[in-house]
Amino acid sequence: MKQSLIFIILLFCIQCGKDLSPFGGEPEVNTLKPRLKPEWPNPTWKVVSPESVGVSSDKLKLVEEYAFTRTGDETDRKGRRTDSLVILRNGKLIYEKYARNFSEDKVHLTWSVSKSILQTMYGIAVKQGLVKLDDPGYYHYEPLSRDEAHKKITIRHLLNMSSGLAAEEGYESGPLKSSVIAMLYTRGRKDMGSFCAGLPIRSEPGTQVYYSSCDTNILSAILKKVYGAEEYDKLPFEKIFKPLGITNVTFERDGSGTYVGSSYLYMTAKDLAKIGYLYLNDGIWNGERLLPEGWVQFTRTPAPGYKSTPYSEDLAEDNYTAHWYANTGVPERGIHEPWPDAPKDTFAGLGHWGQMLYVIPSLDLIIVRFGDDREKAFIKNDFLKLVKESVIR
Amino acid sequence: MKRKISVILSLLFLFILFWAQWNWKHLSSFPSIISSFYSKEYCSCYFVMELSEEQCHDFARQWVPISEFKLDKENKSVTVKGLGRTNTTKYLSKEYGCTLATD
């Protein structure tokens, strides 16, 4: 009894030391400056020496060492297991390496980086005037009209991961009740959008950020209704991949033919870098505006729902924006930058088991890293620190 | 003492029964996860990412072992049995990759 009392008091004291309060105002997101001389990869990237664009080759070796040195047991899939690493500066390729039987021509599963490209599809749809960010989802997609609470969910809420739907985004940690596993592999696989729209509401839409693959697949199902099945099938290929010169790509669908926007896009590292380059250039490709004005600003701004999301330790792990991640922190909610040693304007598309697309406007850098990390051995901040330190001017 | 144990055991049994009923929709679909995950991720690994059979087994392997596995290269499908459930994934095309078959 005495022992447990001491334990409780100790636990209380440990909690007392933590500052759980907000420490500043709103996150700072400056508008991207227009780039003066963007270089378009036609059909592929121009290769130059790192030094010619102000990057140290010697320092890049440390980046390579970090990424490609196996630190764990391969059969148990432990440690850092990098498959591809591509780095671009000033629109030119300065580093490219592959491992574990991957090569420049092989596509790699991007897992949740797919979400960030699904968001690109929304940019296109908004620019075409087919959807508005504040449209309630049910305007376009009937399963969201099941009751008044579901009718409040807008496209913006879904893009901000703030639908309020009671999803459980656990993979290996809690497979039994995980709605993402049920969605991908069992009860939801036939029609993921309708499975997800059927989840009950946990909080007022727009008020709380909760990362959920369900939000993405509802968005994907909405787009199918907006465009019609035939046009929707061609949408990513015709409107995104073709203009960017991406031909080697696979986008898998669920049992009803809806793109699994949450998880199943396959691309090569250099092609994914093109998506990063589109965002680095504020949605303009080869002089043509593909994404609406303000879209990249929306992409880099932390989800407004953070203001009222109850504080938890997990919140500090990411600054979710609109299907991308930012490095701004959310000071008004007590959330620091997730990668303190990377520039504050870094933004990213990130996926399960170590898939990463980083865009760093202030350093004019794009980094794509693919891997198969089954444990948290690849520390994003350590890796980004090394990349940042390789820049000499 | 014996009576005490049997009361505790019956209470435990009742608790499990209630818990199982409460979570039935999760429990009933759970066994299918092993074979559906394995067949879907193996199919994409082999036909989309074009990695070797050995590497794809490593990619799709989970902590619960599977009991049967069939890679049909001609029809481009992968069938897996695990925890008593069988699931098949089919490769459709370069654009659309693999999709789990649904009944």
Short mmCIF file of C-alpha atoms in Angstrom, two decimals:
data_model
loop_
_atom_site.label_atom_id
_atom_site.label_comp_id
_atom_site.label_asym_id
_atom_site.label_seq_id
_atom_site.Cartn_x
_atom_site.Cartn_y
_atom_site.Cartn_z
CA MET A 1 0.00 0.00 0.00
CA LYS A 2 2.75 2.36 1.09
CA GLN A 3 4.79 1.47 -1.99
CA SER A 4 1.95 2.14 -4.40
CA LEU A 5 1.26 5.48 -2.68
CA ILE A 6 4.88 6.50 -3.18
CA PHE A 7 4.64 5.37 -6.83
CA ILE A 8 1.52 7.49 -7.41
CA ILE A 9 3.15 10.55 -5.78
CA LEU A 10 6.28 10.00 -7.89
CA LEU A 11 4.20 9.73 -11.06
CA PHE A 12 2.39 12.91 -10.11
CA CYS A 13 5.67 14.74 -9.54
CA ILE A 14 7.01 13.63 -12.94
CA GLN A 15 3.87 14.99 -14.61
CA CYS A 16 4.23 18.25 -12.62
CA GLY A 17 7.57 18.97 -14.29
CA LYS A 18 6.08 18.95 -17.78
CA ASP A 19 4.90 22.12 -19.38
CA LEU A 20 1.70 21.28 -21.14
CA SER A 21 0.69 24.84 -21.77
CA PRO A 22 0.78 26.77 -25.05
CA PHE A 23 3.85 28.99 -25.44
CA GLY A 24 3.09 31.46 -28.18
CA GLY A 25 0.74 32.67 -30.85
CA GLU A 26 -0.30 31.24 -34.16
CA PRO A 27 2.13 29.22 -36.30
CA GLU A 28 4.10 31.37 -38.70
CA VAL A 29 3.69 30.47 -42.36
CA ASN A 30 5.28 32.89 -44.81
CA THR A 31 4.23 32.93 -48.43
CA LEU A 32 6.64 31.18 -50.79
CA LYS A 33 8.78 33.52 -52.85
CA PRO A 34 8.49 32.98 -56.60
CA ARG A 35 11.58 31.11 -57.86
CA LEU A 36 13.47 33.06 -60.48
CA LYS A 37 14.96 30.28 -62.59
CA PRO A 38 13.09 27.03 -62.12
CA GLU A 39 14.54 24.15 -64.20
CA TRP A 40 11.99 21.65 -65.50
CA PRO A 41 12.94 17.99 -65.76
CA ASN A 42 12.19 17.27 -69.43
CA PRO A 43 12.01 14.32 -69.38
CA THR A 44 14.24 13.86 -66.37
CA TRP A 45 16.40 15.78 -63.93
CA LYS A 46 19.64 17.47 -64.93
CA VAL A 47 22.51 15.88 -62.98
CA VAL A 48 25.20 18.16 -61.52
CA SER A 49 27.94 17.91 -58.91
CA PRO A 50 26.85 18.89 -55.39
CA GLU A 51 29.55 21.60 -55.22
CA SER A 52 28.20 23.36 -58.32
CA VAL A 53 25.00 24.13 -56.41
CA GLY A 54 26.65 24.85 -53.05
CA VAL A 55 26.50 21.43 -51.38
CA SER A 56 29.50 19.59 -49.90
CA SER A 57 30.10 16.07 -51.29
CA ASP A 58 31.99 15.15 -48.12
CA LYS A 59 29.06 16.14 -45.95
CA LEU A 60 26.68 14.25 -48.27
CA LYS A 61 28.72 11.12 -47.48
CA LEU A 62 27.56 11.47 -43.87
CA VAL A 63 23.96 11.62 -45.11
CA GLU A 64 24.60 8.47 -47.14
CA GLU A 65 26.20 6.76 -44.17
CA TYR A 66 23.20 7.57 -42.01
CA ALA A 67 20.67 6.41 -44.57
CA PHE A 68 22.35 3.35 -46.02
CA THR A 69 24.23 1.78 -43.09
CA ARG A 70 22.17 -1.20 -41.92
CA THR A 71 21.87 -0.92 -38.18
CA GLY A 72 19.69 -3.95 -37.41
CA ASP A 73 18.93 -7.53 -38.29
CA GLU A 74 17.69 -7.87 -41.89
CA THR A 75 15.66 -11.05 -41.33
CA ASP A 76 13.82 -9.44 -38.43
CA ARG A 77 13.49 -6.26 -40.50
CA LYS A 78 15.11 -4.17 -37.81
CA GLY A 79 17.13 -0.99 -37.94
CA ARG A 80 17.41 1.53 -40.76
CA ARG A 81 16.55 -0.02 -44.13
CA THR A 82 16.75 2.58 -46.88
CA ASP A 83 15.68 1.56 -50.39
CA SER A 84 16.12 4.83 -52.30
CA LEU A 85 17.49 8.29 -51.64
CA VAL A 86 17.31 11.18 -54.08
CA ILE A 87 18.35 14.78 -53.34
CA LEU A 88 17.82 17.81 -55.57
CA ARG A 89 19.06 21.36 -55.21
CA ASN A 90 18.08 24.31 -57.39
CA GLY A 91 16.09 21.88 -59.55
CA LYS A 92 19.11 19.68 -60.29
CA LEU A 93 19.88 16.15 -59.17
CA ILE A 94 22.89 16.03 -56.84
CA TYR A 95 22.50 12.65 -55.16
CA GLU A 96 20.86 9.34 -56.12
CA LYS A 97 21.34 5.89 -54.61
CA TYR A 98 19.31 2.68 -54.37
CA ALA A 99 19.57 -0.48 -52.26
CA ARG A 100 17.77 -3.75 -51.51
CA ASN A 101 17.12 -4.48 -55.22
CA PHE A 102 15.50 -1.15 -55.96
CA SER A 103 16.69 0.96 -58.89
CA GLU A 104 15.80 4.20 -60.63
CA ASP A 105 13.19 2.40 -62.78
CA LYS A 106 11.45 0.50 -59.99
CA VAL A 107 8.37 1.94 -58.36
CA HIS A 108 8.15 1.87 -54.56
CA LEU A 109 5.11 1.77 -52.31
CA THR A 110 4.70 5.26 -50.87
CA TRP A 111 2.09 4.30 -48.24
CA SER A 112 0.69 7.53 -46.76
CA VAL A 113 2.64 9.83 -49.07
CA SER A 114 -0.27 8.80 -51.35
CA LYS A 115 -2.43 11.07 -49.20
CA SER A 116 -0.40 14.09 -50.24
CA ILE A 117 -0.92 13.25 -53.93
CA LEU A 118 -4.65 12.69 -53.33
CA GLN A 119 -4.51 16.26 -52.03
CA THR A 120 -2.97 17.30 -55.37
CA MET A 121 -6.04 15.77 -57.06
CA TYR A 122 -8.17 18.10 -54.92
CA GLY A 123 -6.07 21.05 -55.97
CA ILE A 124 -6.92 20.18 -59.57
CA ALA A 125 -10.63 19.73 -58.78
CA VAL A 126 -10.76 23.07 -56.93
CA LYS A 127 -8.99 24.82 -59.81
CA GLN A 128 -11.51 23.32 -62.24
CA GLY A 129 -14.28 24.74 -60.04
CA LEU A 130 -15.81 21.30 -59.45
CA VAL A 131 -15.55 21.39 -55.65
CA LYS A 132 -15.09 24.09 -53.02
CA LEU A 133 -13.12 23.52 -49.83
CA ASP A 134 -16.08 24.41 -47.65
CA ASP A 135 -18.58 22.22 -49.49
CA PRO A 136 -20.12 19.73 -47.09
CA GLY A 137 -19.06 16.28 -48.27
CA TYR A 138 -22.65 15.11 -48.60
CA TYR A 139 -23.29 17.63 -51.41
CA HIS A 140 -21.27 15.26 -53.56
CA TYR A 141 -21.30 11.96 -51.67
CA GLU A 142 -24.54 10.44 -50.40
CA PRO A 143 -23.14 8.17 -47.61
CA LEU A 144 -22.16 11.32 -45.65
CA SER A 145 -25.81 12.40 -45.42
CA ARG A 146 -26.73 9.70 -42.90
CA ASP A 147 -27.44 12.21 -40.10
CA GLU A 148 -27.04 15.88 -39.18
CA ALA A 149 -23.63 15.32 -37.54
CA HIS A 150 -22.16 13.68 -40.65
CA LYS A 151 -23.64 16.40 -42.85
CA LYS A 152 -21.40 18.95 -41.12
CA ILE A 153 -18.21 17.33 -42.46
CA THR A 154 -16.72 19.52 -45.19
CA ILE A 155 -13.97 18.80 -47.69
CA ARG A 156 -11.71 21.18 -45.76
CA HIS A 157 -12.31 19.21 -42.54
CA LEU A 158 -11.36 15.98 -44.32
CA LEU A 159 -8.20 17.51 -45.82
CA ASN A 160 -7.27 18.86 -42.38
CA MET A 161 -7.77 15.39 -40.80
CA SER A 162 -10.48 16.92 -38.65
CA SER A 163 -13.64 15.10 -39.77
CA GLY A 164 -14.47 14.06 -36.22
CA LEU A 165 -15.16 10.49 -37.36
CA ALA A 166 -14.34 7.87 -34.74
CA ALA A 167 -11.57 6.09 -36.63
CA GLU A 168 -8.76 4.10 -35.00
CA GLU A 169 -5.51 4.56 -36.91
CA GLY A 170 -3.53 1.71 -35.34
CA TYR A 171 -1.52 -0.71 -37.42
CA GLU A 172 0.53 -3.42 -35.73
CA SER A 173 -0.05 -1.89 -32.30
CA GLY A 174 -3.76 -2.62 -32.11
CA PRO A 175 -4.94 -4.63 -35.10
CA LEU A 176 -8.21 -5.82 -33.54
CA LYS A 177 -9.97 -2.47 -33.38
CA SER A 178 -7.95 -0.66 -36.02
CA SER A 179 -10.29 0.90 -38.55
CA VAL A 180 -7.45 1.35 -41.05
CA ILE A 181 -6.75 -2.39 -41.06
CA ALA A 182 -10.46 -3.20 -41.28
CA MET A 183 -10.75 -0.66 -44.10
CA LEU A 184 -7.82 -2.00 -46.14
CA TYR A 185 -8.07 -5.73 -45.51
CA THR A 186 -11.42 -6.89 -44.12
CA ARG A 187 -14.78 -5.18 -43.55
CA GLY A 188 -14.02 -2.06 -45.56
CA ARG A 189 -12.03 -3.35 -48.50
CA LYS A 190 -15.00 -3.65 -50.84
CA ASP A 191 -15.81 0.05 -50.61
CA MET A 192 -13.51 1.97 -48.30
CA GLY A 193 -15.26 5.34 -48.62
CA SER A 194 -18.64 4.02 -47.59
CA PHE A 195 -17.12 1.92 -44.77
CA CYS A 196 -15.46 5.06 -43.40
CA ALA A 197 -18.52 7.29 -43.84
CA GLY A 198 -20.38 4.76 -41.71
CA LEU A 199 -18.19 5.39 -38.65
CA PRO A 200 -19.85 7.28 -35.80
CA ILE A 201 -18.89 10.87 -34.97
CA ARG A 202 -16.50 11.34 -32.05
CA SER A 203 -16.13 15.14 -32.06
CA GLU A 204 -17.62 18.19 -33.76
CA PRO A 205 -16.23 18.25 -37.34
CA GLY A 206 -13.36 20.73 -37.71
CA THR A 207 -12.53 20.98 -34.02
CA GLN A 208 -10.03 18.16 -33.46
CA VAL A 209 -7.13 16.82 -35.48
CA TYR A 210 -7.02 13.05 -35.63
CA TYR A 211 -4.86 11.44 -38.34
CA SER A 212 -7.08 9.02 -40.20
CA SER A 213 -6.76 7.09 -43.47
CA CYS A 214 -10.55 7.04 -43.49
CA ASP A 215 -10.69 10.81 -44.08
CA THR A 216 -8.54 10.35 -47.21
CA ASN A 217 -10.58 7.52 -48.67
CA ILE A 218 -13.81 9.44 -48.16
CA LEU A 219 -12.15 12.27 -50.10
CA SER A 220 -11.23 9.80 -52.82
CA ALA A 221 -14.81 8.49 -52.98
CA ILE A 222 -16.14 12.07 -53.17
CA LEU A 223 -13.91 12.76 -56.19
CA LYS A 224 -15.28 9.68 -57.93
CA LYS A 225 -18.80 11.08 -57.60
CA VAL A 226 -17.68 14.54 -58.70
CA TYR A 227 -15.96 13.36 -61.88
CA GLY A 228 -17.89 10.16 -62.65
CA ALA A 229 -16.13 6.79 -62.67
CA GLU A 230 -14.70 7.02 -66.19
CA GLU A 231 -13.08 10.44 -65.84
CA TYR A 232 -12.02 9.69 -62.25
CA ASP A 233 -10.07 6.63 -63.48
CA LYS A 234 -8.00 8.89 -65.73
CA LEU A 235 -7.79 11.84 -63.32
CA PRO A 236 -4.39 11.32 -61.63
CA PHE A 237 -2.80 10.00 -64.83
CA GLU A 238 -4.12 12.74 -67.13
CA LYS A 239 -4.11 15.74 -64.80
CA ILE A 240 -1.03 15.16 -62.62
CA PHE A 241 1.31 12.45 -63.89
CA LYS A 242 1.16 13.27 -67.61
CA PRO A 243 1.90 17.01 -67.27
CA LEU A 244 4.83 16.16 -64.95
CA GLY A 245 6.17 13.52 -67.36
CA ILE A 246 5.51 10.65 -64.97
CA THR A 247 4.70 7.43 -66.83
CA ASN A 248 5.97 4.68 -64.53
CA VAL A 249 3.32 4.79 -61.81
CA THR A 250 0.68 2.56 -60.21
CA PHE A 251 -2.32 3.69 -58.18
CA GLU A 252 -4.29 0.82 -56.67
CA ARG A 253 -8.04 0.86 -56.07
CA ASP A 254 -10.47 -0.81 -53.66
CA GLY A 255 -13.11 -3.41 -54.57
CA SER A 256 -15.40 -0.71 -55.96
CA GLY A 257 -12.75 0.92 -58.15
CA THR A 258 -12.04 3.88 -55.86
CA TYR A 259 -8.39 4.92 -55.55
CA VAL A 260 -6.93 3.93 -52.18
CA GLY A 261 -5.69 7.49 -51.72
CA SER A 262 -4.61 6.74 -48.17
CA SER A 263 -2.01 4.12 -48.98
CA TYR A 264 -1.48 2.55 -52.38
CA LEU A 265 0.37 4.84 -54.78
CA TYR A 266 3.63 3.46 -56.23
CA MET A 267 6.23 5.76 -57.76
CA THR A 268 9.95 6.00 -58.45
CA ALA A 269 11.95 8.28 -56.16
CA LYS A 270 12.79 10.73 -58.96
CA ASP A 271 9.15 10.95 -60.05
CA LEU A 272 7.99 11.62 -56.50
CA ALA A 273 10.56 14.43 -56.40
CA LYS A 274 8.64 15.98 -59.30
CA ILE A 275 5.56 16.24 -57.06
CA GLY A 276 7.77 18.01 -54.50
CA TYR A 277 9.02 20.33 -57.23
CA LEU A 278 5.47 21.21 -58.24
CA TYR A 279 4.82 22.33 -54.65
CA LEU A 280 8.18 24.11 -54.37
CA ASN A 281 7.09 26.17 -57.39
CA ASP A 282 3.78 27.09 -55.77
CA GLY A 283 1.76 24.70 -57.95
CA ILE A 284 3.24 25.88 -61.26
CA TRP A 285 4.78 23.39 -63.69
CA ASN A 286 6.75 24.51 -66.71
CA GLY A 287 5.13 27.92 -66.57
CA GLU A 288 1.60 26.57 -66.30
CA ARG A 289 -0.39 26.87 -63.08
CA LEU A 290 -1.73 23.38 -62.22
CA LEU A 291 -2.80 24.06 -58.63
CA PRO A 292 -4.89 27.08 -57.66
CA GLU A 293 -3.31 30.18 -56.18
CA GLY A 294 -2.97 29.83 -52.42
CA TRP A 295 -3.09 26.02 -52.58
CA VAL A 296 0.52 25.53 -51.47
CA GLN A 297 -0.02 28.05 -48.67
CA PHE A 298 -3.02 25.95 -47.56
CA THR A 299 -0.78 22.87 -47.86
CA ARG A 300 1.81 24.38 -45.50
CA THR A 301 -0.56 25.71 -42.83
CA PRO A 302 -1.21 23.54 -39.75
CA ALA A 303 -4.80 22.33 -39.45
CA PRO A 304 -6.98 24.90 -37.63
CA GLY A 305 -8.45 22.09 -35.53
CA TYR A 306 -5.21 21.98 -33.51
CA LYS A 307 -6.46 25.05 -31.61
CA SER A 308 -9.08 22.94 -29.84
CA THR A 309 -7.55 19.46 -29.96
CA PRO A 310 -7.03 18.20 -26.39
CA TYR A 311 -3.32 18.11 -25.55
CA SER A 312 -1.58 14.74 -25.68
CA GLU A 313 2.05 13.70 -26.02
CA ASP A 314 1.33 12.29 -29.51
CA LEU A 315 0.30 15.71 -30.79
CA ALA A 316 3.90 16.90 -30.74
CA GLU A 317 4.97 14.19 -33.22
CA ASP A 318 3.66 16.03 -36.24
CA ASN A 319 2.16 19.29 -37.44
CA TYR A 320 -0.51 18.06 -39.77
CA THR A 321 -1.63 20.59 -42.37
CA ALA A 322 -3.86 19.66 -45.30
CA HIS A 323 -2.79 16.10 -46.09
CA TRP A 324 0.87 17.18 -45.77
CA TYR A 325 3.09 17.97 -42.75
CA ALA A 326 4.74 21.24 -41.75
CA ASN A 327 7.71 22.08 -39.52
CA THR A 328 6.15 25.24 -38.10
CA GLY A 329 5.02 23.90 -34.75
CA VAL A 330 1.68 25.00 -33.35
CA PRO A 331 2.77 27.28 -30.47
CA GLU A 332 -0.78 28.23 -29.51
CA ARG A 333 -1.37 24.56 -28.69
CA GLY A 334 2.01 23.93 -27.08
CA ILE A 335 3.35 21.96 -30.03
CA HIS A 336 6.99 22.37 -31.08
CA GLU A 337 8.43 21.79 -34.55
CA PRO A 338 8.70 18.06 -35.21
CA TRP A 339 12.18 18.47 -36.82
CA PRO A 340 13.87 21.28 -34.82
CA ASP A 341 17.18 20.94 -36.71
CA ALA A 342 15.57 21.41 -40.12
CA PRO A 343 14.53 24.82 -41.48
CA LYS A 344 11.14 25.96 -40.21
CA ASP A 345 9.68 26.18 -43.70
CA THR A 346 10.27 22.46 -44.39
CA PHE A 347 7.11 20.65 -45.41
CA ALA A 348 6.60 17.01 -46.24
CA GLY A 349 4.56 14.06 -47.38
CA LEU A 350 5.25 11.12 -45.07
CA GLY A 351 4.32 7.44 -45.09
CA HIS A 352 4.37 4.23 -43.07
CA TRP A 353 7.68 2.40 -42.65
CA GLY A 354 9.84 5.36 -43.63
CA GLN A 355 8.54 6.89 -46.87
CA MET A 356 9.45 10.59 -47.08
CA LEU A 357 9.16 13.50 -49.48
CA TYR A 358 10.68 16.70 -48.05
CA VAL A 359 10.45 20.14 -49.62
CA ILE A 360 12.69 22.85 -48.10
CA PRO A 361 12.00 26.15 -49.91
CA SER A 362 14.58 28.22 -48.00
CA LEU A 363 17.38 25.85 -49.10
CA ASP A 364 15.81 25.01 -52.48
CA LEU A 365 16.06 21.33 -51.57
CA ILE A 366 13.89 18.32 -52.35
CA ILE A 367 14.59 14.99 -50.69
CA VAL A 368 12.90 11.67 -51.39
CA ARG A 369 13.70 8.74 -49.14
CA PHE A 370 12.06 5.32 -49.48
CA GLY A 371 12.61 2.55 -46.97
CA ASP A 372 11.16 -0.38 -45.14
CA ASP A 373 11.77 0.52 -41.50
CA ARG A 374 9.77 -1.72 -39.23
CA GLU A 375 10.86 0.05 -36.07
CA LYS A 376 11.61 3.69 -35.33
CA ALA A 377 15.34 3.59 -36.07
CA PHE A 378 15.39 6.23 -38.81
CA ILE A 379 15.20 9.54 -36.96
CA LYS A 380 13.87 12.18 -39.33
CA ASN A 381 15.40 15.09 -37.43
CA ASP A 382 18.88 13.52 -37.35
CA PHE A 383 18.70 12.81 -41.06
CA LEU A 384 17.45 16.31 -41.96
CA LYS A 385 20.15 17.86 -39.77
CA LEU A 386 22.84 16.08 -41.79
CA VAL A 387 21.25 17.17 -45.07
CA LYS A 388 21.04 20.77 -43.86
CA GLU A 389 24.67 20.71 -42.74
CA SER A 390 25.76 19.58 -46.19
CA VAL A 391 24.63 22.92 -47.64
CA ILE A 392 27.61 25.29 -47.69
CA ARG A 393 26.05 28.31 -49.35
CA MET B 1 -12.08 -22.64 -1.64
CA LYS B 2 -13.25 -24.73 -4.59
CA ARG B 3 -16.48 -22.79 -4.68
CA LYS B 4 -14.59 -19.52 -4.67
CA ILE B 5 -12.52 -20.61 -7.68
CA SER B 6 -15.56 -21.76 -9.65
CA VAL B 7 -17.33 -18.43 -8.94
CA ILE B 8 -14.28 -16.50 -10.15
CA LEU B 9 -13.99 -18.70 -13.24
CA SER B 10 -17.68 -18.28 -14.10
CA LEU B 11 -17.43 -14.52 -13.67
CA LEU B 12 -14.36 -14.47 -15.90
CA PHE B 13 -16.17 -16.57 -18.50
CA LEU B 14 -19.16 -14.22 -18.39
CA PHE B 15 -16.89 -11.22 -18.75
CA ILE B 16 -15.18 -12.76 -21.79
CA LEU B 17 -18.59 -13.60 -23.27
CA PHE B 18 -19.81 -10.03 -22.88
CA TRP B 19 -16.55 -8.63 -24.18
CA ALA B 20 -16.67 -10.95 -27.23
CA GLN B 21 -20.27 -10.00 -27.96
CA TRP B 22 -19.46 -6.31 -27.57
CA ASN B 23 -16.51 -6.60 -29.95
CA TRP B 24 -18.02 -9.21 -32.27
CA LYS B 25 -17.72 -7.21 -35.48
CA HIS B 26 -13.99 -6.77 -34.83
CA LEU B 27 -13.44 -10.36 -33.65
CA SER B 28 -15.29 -12.00 -36.53
CA SER B 29 -13.27 -10.25 -39.19
CA PHE B 30 -9.93 -10.49 -37.38
CA PRO B 31 -8.78 -13.95 -38.64
CA SER B 32 -9.10 -12.76 -42.24
CA ILE B 33 -6.48 -10.04 -41.69
CA ILE B 34 -3.54 -12.45 -41.90
CA SER B 35 -4.35 -13.92 -45.33
CA SER B 36 -5.72 -10.72 -46.85
CA PHE B 37 -2.70 -8.66 -45.76
CA TYR B 38 -0.27 -11.31 -46.97
CA SER B 39 -1.94 -11.82 -50.36
CA LYS B 40 -2.44 -8.10 -51.04
CA GLU B 41 1.02 -6.93 -50.01
CA TYR B 42 2.74 -9.90 -51.67
CA CYS B 43 0.83 -9.31 -54.94
CA SER B 44 1.87 -5.65 -55.05
CA CYS B 45 5.42 -6.44 -54.01
CA TYR B 46 5.85 -9.06 -56.74
CA PHE B 47 3.81 -7.69 -59.65
CA VAL B 48 4.00 -3.93 -59.02
CA MET B 49 7.37 -3.39 -57.32
CA GLU B 50 8.82 -6.41 -59.19
CA LEU B 51 10.93 -7.66 -56.29
CA SER B 52 12.02 -11.28 -55.85
CA GLU B 53 9.78 -13.99 -54.38
CA GLU B 54 12.01 -14.20 -51.31
CA GLN B 55 12.00 -10.44 -50.75
CA CYS B 56 8.22 -10.32 -51.13
CA HIS B 57 7.73 -13.06 -48.53
CA ASP B 58 9.87 -10.99 -46.17
CA PHE B 59 7.83 -7.91 -47.01
CA ALA B 60 4.42 -9.50 -46.39
CA ARG B 61 5.32 -11.71 -43.43
CA GLN B 62 3.53 -11.02 -40.14
CA TRP B 63 3.91 -12.39 -36.65
CA VAL B 64 1.08 -14.92 -37.22
CA PRO B 65 2.34 -17.51 -39.75
CA ILE B 66 0.30 -18.47 -42.83
CA SER B 67 -0.60 -22.08 -43.67
CA GLU B 68 -0.90 -22.06 -47.47
CA PHE B 69 0.52 -19.87 -50.24
CA LYS B 70 0.01 -19.89 -54.00
CA LEU B 71 1.59 -17.51 -56.46
CA ASP B 72 -0.15 -17.91 -59.84
CA LYS B 73 2.18 -16.17 -62.27
CA GLU B 74 0.05 -16.99 -65.31
CA ASN B 75 -3.17 -15.48 -63.96
CA LYS B 76 -1.27 -12.90 -61.92
CA SER B 77 -2.87 -13.69 -58.58
CA VAL B 78 -1.77 -14.55 -55.05
CA THR B 79 -3.83 -16.82 -52.77
CA VAL B 80 -3.01 -17.17 -49.10
CA LYS B 81 -4.55 -19.18 -46.25
CA GLY B 82 -4.03 -18.20 -42.64
CA LEU B 83 -6.00 -18.65 -39.41
CA GLY B 84 -8.47 -20.79 -41.40
CA ARG B 85 -9.39 -18.06 -43.90
CA THR B 86 -8.37 -17.86 -47.55
CA ASN B 87 -7.94 -14.65 -49.53
CA THR B 88 -6.94 -13.93 -53.11
CA THR B 89 -5.48 -10.77 -54.62
CA LYS B 90 -5.42 -10.17 -58.36
CA TYR B 91 -3.09 -8.01 -60.42
CA LEU B 92 -5.11 -5.95 -62.89
CA SER B 93 -2.74 -3.71 -64.83
CA LYS B 94 0.28 -1.44 -64.61
CA GLU B 95 -1.97 1.58 -63.82
CA TYR B 96 -4.17 -0.07 -61.21
CA GLY B 97 -1.89 -2.73 -59.68
CA CYS B 98 -3.41 -5.30 -57.31
CA THR B 99 -6.82 -5.43 -55.61
CA LEU B 100 -8.06 -7.90 -53.00
CA ALA B 101 -10.88 -9.99 -54.45
CA THR B 102 -14.21 -9.32 -52.74
CA ASP B 103 -17.19 -11.68 -52.69
#
